[in-house]
Coordinates of C-alpha atoms in Angstrom, one line a residue:
X1143 CA -32.0 16.0 -17.5
X1144 CA -28.9 15.4 -15.4
X1145 CA -25.9 13.5 -16.7
X1146 CA -24.8 10.4 -14.9
X1147 CA -21.4 9.2 -13.6
X1148 CA -20.8 5.5 -12.9
X1149 CA -18.2 5.1 -10.2
X1150 CA -16.4 1.8 -10.7
X1151 CA -14.3 0.5 -7.8
X1152 CA -12.3 -2.7 -8.0
X1153 CA -12.0 -4.4 -4.6
X1154 CA -10.3 -7.3 -2.9
X1155 CA -10.4 -7.4 0.9
X1156 CA -10.7 -3.6 1.2
X1157 CA -12.7 -3.5 4.4
X1158 CA -10.1 -1.3 6.1
X1159 CA -10.6 1.7 3.8
X1160 CA -13.7 1.1 1.6
X1161 CA -16.0 2.7 4.2
X1162 CA -13.9 5.9 4.1
X1163 CA -13.9 5.8 0.3
X1164 CA -17.7 5.5 0.1
X1165 CA -18.2 8.1 2.8
X1166 CA -16.1 10.4 0.7
X1167 CA -18.3 9.8 -2.3
X1168 CA -21.4 10.3 -0.3
X1169 CA -20.2 13.7 0.8
X1170 CA -19.7 15.0 -2.8
X1171 CA -21.3 18.2 -4.0
X1172 CA -22.6 16.8 -7.3
X1173 CA -24.2 19.8 -8.9
X1174 CA -26.4 18.3 -11.6
X1175 CA -24.6 15.0 -11.9
X1176 CA -26.3 11.8 -10.9
X1177 CA -24.2 8.8 -9.7
X1178 CA -24.2 5.1 -9.3
X1179 CA -21.5 3.0 -7.6
X1180 CA -20.4 -0.3 -9.0
X1181 CA -18.1 -2.6 -7.0
X1182 CA -16.2 -5.2 -9.0
X1183 CA -15.2 -7.6 -6.3
X1184 CA -12.6 -10.4 -6.6
X1185 CA -13.9 -12.9 -4.0
X1186 CA -13.2 -10.8 -0.9
X1187 CA -13.2 -12.8 2.3
X1188 CA -13.6 -9.9 4.7
X1189 CA -16.4 -7.3 5.2
X1190 CA -15.8 -5.5 1.9
X1191 CA -19.1 -6.6 0.3
X1192 CA -21.1 -6.0 3.4
X1193 CA -19.9 -2.5 3.8
X1194 CA -20.5 -1.7 0.1
X1195 CA -24.0 -3.1 0.3
X1196 CA -24.7 -0.8 3.3
X1197 CA -23.9 2.2 1.1
X1198 CA -26.3 1.0 -1.7
X1199 CA -23.5 -0.1 -4.1
X1200 CA -24.2 -2.5 -6.9
X1201 CA -21.8 -5.4 -6.8
X1202 CA -20.6 -7.5 -9.7
X1203 CA -18.1 -10.3 -9.4
X1204 CA -15.0 -11.6 -11.0
X1205 CA -13.2 -14.7 -9.8
X1206 CA -9.5 -14.6 -8.8
X1207 CA -8.7 -17.0 -11.5
X1208 CA -10.2 -14.7 -14.2
X1209 CA -8.9 -11.5 -12.7
X1210 CA -6.8 -9.0 -14.6
X1211 CA -6.9 -5.2 -14.0
X1212 CA -8.2 -4.6 -17.4
X1213 CA -10.8 -7.4 -17.4
X1214 CA -12.3 -6.3 -14.0
X1215 CA -12.7 -2.7 -15.4
X1216 CA -14.3 -3.9 -18.6
X1217 CA -16.8 -5.9 -16.5
X1218 CA -17.6 -2.9 -14.4
X1219 CA -17.9 -0.6 -17.4
X1220 CA -20.2 -3.1 -19.1
X1221 CA -22.5 -2.9 -16.1
X1222 CA -22.5 0.9 -16.1
X1223 CA -25.4 3.2 -17.0
X1224 CA -23.6 6.5 -16.9
X1225 CA -22.3 9.0 -19.5
X1226 CA -19.0 9.0 -17.6
X1227 CA -17.0 6.1 -16.2
X1228 CA -15.2 7.2 -13.0
X1229 CA -12.6 4.7 -11.9
X1230 CA -11.5 4.8 -8.3
X1231 CA -9.3 2.5 -6.3
X1232 CA -10.8 0.8 -3.2
X1233 CA -8.3 2.6 -1.1
X1234 CA -8.4 6.0 -2.6
X1235 CA -10.4 8.5 -0.5
X1236 CA -11.7 11.7 -2.1
X1237 CA -9.9 14.6 -0.5
X1238 CA -12.7 17.2 -0.9
X1239 CA -16.3 17.4 -1.9
X1240 CA -15.6 18.7 -5.4
X1241 CA -13.5 15.8 -6.4
X1242 CA -16.1 14.1 -8.8
X1243 CA -17.4 17.3 -10.4
X1244 CA -13.8 18.5 -11.1
X1245 CA -12.7 15.1 -12.4
X1246 CA -15.5 14.9 -15.1
X1247 CA -15.7 18.6 -15.9
X1248 CA -13.0 18.5 -18.7
X1249 CA -14.8 15.6 -20.3
X1250 CA -18.2 17.4 -20.1
X1251 CA -16.5 20.5 -21.7
X1252 CA -15.0 18.4 -24.5
X1253 CA -11.5 19.3 -23.4
X1254 CA -10.5 15.6 -23.2
X1255 CA -12.0 12.1 -23.2
X1256 CA -9.9 10.6 -20.4
X1257 CA -8.9 12.5 -17.3
X1258 CA -7.1 11.5 -14.1
X1259 CA -6.8 13.4 -10.8
X1260 CA -4.2 14.2 -8.3
X1261 CA -3.0 11.6 -5.8
X1262 CA -1.6 12.6 -2.4
X1263 CA -0.4 10.4 0.5
X1264 CA -1.0 10.4 4.3
X1265 CA 0.5 8.8 7.3
X1266 CA -0.3 5.3 5.9
X1267 CA 2.0 5.9 2.9
X1268 CA 5.7 5.3 2.8
X1269 CA 7.8 8.5 2.8
X1270 CA 9.3 7.8 -0.7
X1271 CA 5.9 7.1 -2.2
X1272 CA 4.7 10.5 -1.1
X1273 CA 7.7 12.0 -3.0
X1274 CA 6.6 10.1 -6.1
X1275 CA 3.1 11.5 -5.8
X1276 CA 4.5 15.0 -5.8
X1277 CA 6.5 14.2 -8.9
X1278 CA 3.7 12.6 -11.0
X1279 CA 0.7 14.5 -9.6
X1280 CA 1.7 18.2 -9.3
X1281 CA -0.4 21.0 -7.9
X1282 CA -1.3 22.4 -11.4
X1283 CA -3.6 20.9 -14.0
X1284 CA -2.7 20.2 -17.7
X1285 CA -5.8 19.9 -19.9
X1286 CA -5.1 18.7 -22.4
X1287 CA -1.8 17.2 -21.4
X1288 CA 1.3 16.3 -23.4
X1289 CA 2.1 12.6 -23.5
X1290 CA -0.1 9.6 -22.4
X1291 CA 0.7 9.1 -18.7
X1292 CA -2.5 8.2 -16.8
X1293 CA -3.5 6.3 -13.7
X1294 CA -6.8 4.5 -13.0
X1295 CA -6.6 4.9 -9.2
X1296 CA -8.4 8.1 -9.8
X1297 CA -9.7 8.7 -13.4
X1298 CA -12.7 9.3 -15.6
X1299 CA -13.4 8.2 -19.1
X1300 CA -16.2 9.0 -21.6
X1301 CA -18.5 6.0 -21.9
X1302 CA -18.8 6.3 -25.7
X1303 CA -15.0 6.2 -26.0
X1304 CA -14.6 3.2 -23.8
X1305 CA -17.4 1.4 -25.8
X1306 CA -15.1 1.1 -28.8
X1307 CA -11.7 1.2 -26.9
X1308 CA -11.9 -1.4 -24.1
X1309 CA -9.1 -1.9 -21.6
X1310 CA -6.5 -4.5 -22.4
X1311 CA -7.3 -7.7 -20.5
X1312 CA -3.9 -9.4 -20.8
X1313 CA -1.6 -7.0 -19.1
X1314 CA -0.4 -7.5 -15.6
X1315 CA -0.9 -3.8 -14.8
X1316 CA -0.7 -0.3 -16.5
X1317 CA -4.0 -0.9 -18.3
X1318 CA -4.5 2.8 -18.0
X1319 CA -1.4 3.8 -19.8
X1320 CA -2.0 1.2 -22.5
X1321 CA -5.4 2.6 -23.2
X1322 CA -4.2 6.2 -23.0
X1323 CA -1.4 5.5 -25.5
X1324 CA -4.0 4.0 -27.9
X1325 CA -6.3 7.0 -27.5
X1326 CA -3.4 9.5 -27.9
X1327 CA -2.3 7.7 -31.1
X1328 CA -5.9 8.1 -32.4
X1329 CA -5.9 11.8 -31.8
X1330 CA -8.0 12.0 -28.6
X1331 CA -7.0 14.4 -25.8
X1332 CA -6.1 13.4 -22.3
X1333 CA -6.1 15.6 -19.2
X1334 CA -4.6 15.8 -15.7
X1335 CA -6.9 17.5 -13.1
X1336 CA -5.1 18.7 -10.0
X1337 CA -8.4 20.0 -8.6
X1338 CA -9.7 16.4 -8.2
X1339 CA -7.5 15.0 -5.4
X1340 CA -7.7 11.7 -3.5
X1341 CA -5.7 10.2 -0.7
X1342 CA -4.2 7.1 -2.3
X1343 CA -3.5 4.9 0.7
X1344 CA -0.8 2.2 0.2
X1345 CA -0.1 0.4 3.5
X1346 CA 1.9 -2.4 2.0
X1347 CA 4.5 -4.9 3.0
X1348 CA 7.9 -4.7 1.4
X1349 CA 7.2 -7.7 -0.7
X1350 CA 4.0 -6.1 -2.0
X1351 CA 5.9 -3.0 -3.0
X1352 CA 8.4 -5.1 -5.0
X1353 CA 5.6 -7.2 -6.6
X1354 CA 3.7 -4.1 -7.6
X1355 CA 6.7 -2.6 -9.4
X1356 CA 7.6 -5.9 -10.9
X1357 CA 4.2 -6.5 -12.5
X1358 CA 4.1 -3.0 -13.8
X1359 CA 7.5 -3.4 -15.4
X1360 CA 6.2 -6.6 -17.0
X1361 CA 3.2 -4.7 -18.4
X1362 CA 5.4 -1.8 -19.5
X1363 CA 7.2 -4.1 -21.9
X1364 CA 4.0 -4.5 -23.8
X1365 CA 3.4 -0.7 -23.9
X1366 CA 7.0 0.6 -24.4
X1367 CA 9.1 -2.3 -25.6
X1368 CA 12.0 0.1 -26.2
X1369 CA 12.5 0.6 -22.5
X1370 CA 15.2 -1.6 -21.0
X1371 CA 16.4 -1.6 -17.4
X1372 CA 19.8 -3.2 -16.8
X1373 CA 21.6 -3.8 -13.5
X1374 CA 23.6 -0.6 -13.9
X1375 CA 20.4 1.3 -14.4
X1376 CA 19.0 -0.3 -11.2
X1377 CA 22.0 0.9 -9.2
X1378 CA 21.9 4.4 -10.7
X1379 CA 18.1 4.8 -10.1
X1380 CA 18.3 3.3 -6.6
X1381 CA 21.1 5.7 -5.6
X1382 CA 19.5 8.7 -7.1
X1383 CA 16.1 7.9 -5.5
X1384 CA 17.7 7.5 -2.1
X1385 CA 19.6 10.7 -2.3
X1386 CA 16.6 12.7 -3.4
X1387 CA 14.5 11.3 -0.6
X1388 CA 17.3 11.9 2.0
X1389 CA 17.4 15.5 0.9
X1390 CA 13.6 15.8 1.3
X1391 CA 13.7 14.1 4.7
X1392 CA 16.4 16.4 5.9
X1393 CA 14.3 19.4 4.8
X1394 CA 11.3 18.0 6.7
X1395 CA 13.5 17.0 9.7
X1396 CA 12.4 13.3 9.6
X1397 CA 15.5 11.6 8.3
X1398 CA 16.4 9.7 11.4
X1399 CA 12.8 8.3 11.5
X1400 CA 12.5 7.6 7.8
X1401 CA 16.1 6.6 6.8
X1402 CA 15.6 2.8 6.8
X1403 CA 12.1 3.1 5.2
X1404 CA 13.6 5.2 2.4
X1405 CA 16.3 2.6 1.7
X1406 CA 13.8 -0.3 1.7
X1407 CA 11.2 1.4 -0.5
X1408 CA 13.7 2.6 -3.2
X1409 CA 15.3 -0.8 -3.2
X1410 CA 12.0 -2.7 -3.6
X1411 CA 10.8 -0.2 -6.2
X1412 CA 13.8 -0.4 -8.5
X1413 CA 14.6 -4.1 -7.8
X1414 CA 11.1 -5.0 -8.7
X1415 CA 11.3 -2.8 -11.9
X1416 CA 14.6 -4.4 -12.8
X1417 CA 13.3 -7.9 -12.3
X1418 CA 10.1 -7.3 -14.1
X1419 CA 11.8 -5.7 -17.1
X1420 CA 14.5 -8.5 -17.3
X1421 CA 12.2 -11.4 -16.7
X1422 CA 9.2 -10.7 -18.8
X1423 CA 7.2 -13.9 -19.1
X1424 CA 3.7 -15.2 -19.5
X1425 CA 2.1 -15.6 -16.1
X1426 CA 0.6 -18.9 -15.1
X1427 CA -2.6 -19.1 -13.1
X1428 CA -0.5 -19.8 -10.0
X1429 CA 1.7 -16.8 -10.6
X1430 CA -1.3 -14.6 -11.1
X1431 CA -2.2 -15.2 -7.4
X1432 CA 1.3 -14.0 -6.4
X1433 CA 1.2 -10.8 -8.5
X1434 CA -2.4 -9.7 -8.3
X1435 CA -3.3 -10.8 -4.7
X1436 CA 0.0 -10.3 -2.9
X1437 CA -1.7 -9.8 0.5

C-alpha cells in the first residue's frame, strides 16, 4: 500500500503563478507516493479558485478576518488524509520532477520529522533576495540539521507529529520557526533538503517587502525575545547588505542595472525589521489586513 502526501497550499489572489505551481506538481515522478492537493483560500477575488478546481484540488476556506499563517495551515492539515503534510507557497514552483519525493524521503527514512527544501529565485525576484536564497538555502543538504531554522514556503511535516504539535495561530509570521523550535526542544530532528528545490517567486512592491520583514520581526519577538535591533544595528546591517550585493552584482556584471534595486531592497528589509522589532504590538483586525494582505 502506497503512502500518501497531502500538499497544502495557502492562497490569496495567486492566479498569476498557481497554474505553474500545480503544473509542477502534476509533473512529479511520485514513485510509490499518492498525493492530494488542498488549497486553503483566503477569499481570493481573482481566478485562483477556478484554476485550482481545474486541477482537481480540494478547496477549504478561511476568511480574511480569521486569517493567520498558522491558523490557515492548521485548517489545511486538519483536512488532510496523508501520512505527510507537504506545505507549499502558492507562488513556489517545483524546479524538477523529484522535488516531492526528495522532500519527504528523510521523513520516510526516519532521519527527521520536519524537512524543508531549497529555494531559488528567477527573473521575477529582486537581486538581493536571490542573494538571501543562496545564503539560507545552500546547494548541500543537512539531515539532520543543527539549529531550528525552517521555512514553510517549501516544507514537509510528519502528520503524526503535527497532530500533537499544531502551528501557533497567533503569530504574524514565522509559524514554521516557532514550531521547529518547539520540536527541536522536544528532541525531534529537522532537516534541510537541497535536492528538493522550488522557484520562490516574490514579485513584490517595495511596501510589500517592508511589511513582510516587519511582520516577521514582530513574530520573531515571540520566538527569540532576546533578539533586539536598534537603529545602529539597522545602519550596520543595511550598509553591510548593500556592500555584499554590490560585490555580487559587480561579479555578475549587472551593477548598473541593479544598483537602485539593491539599495531599495536592503533598505526595506532592514527598515522593516527595525520597525517590527521596535514596535511590537498586538495587531487589530484592521492592521491584519495591512500586514497579511499587503497587495
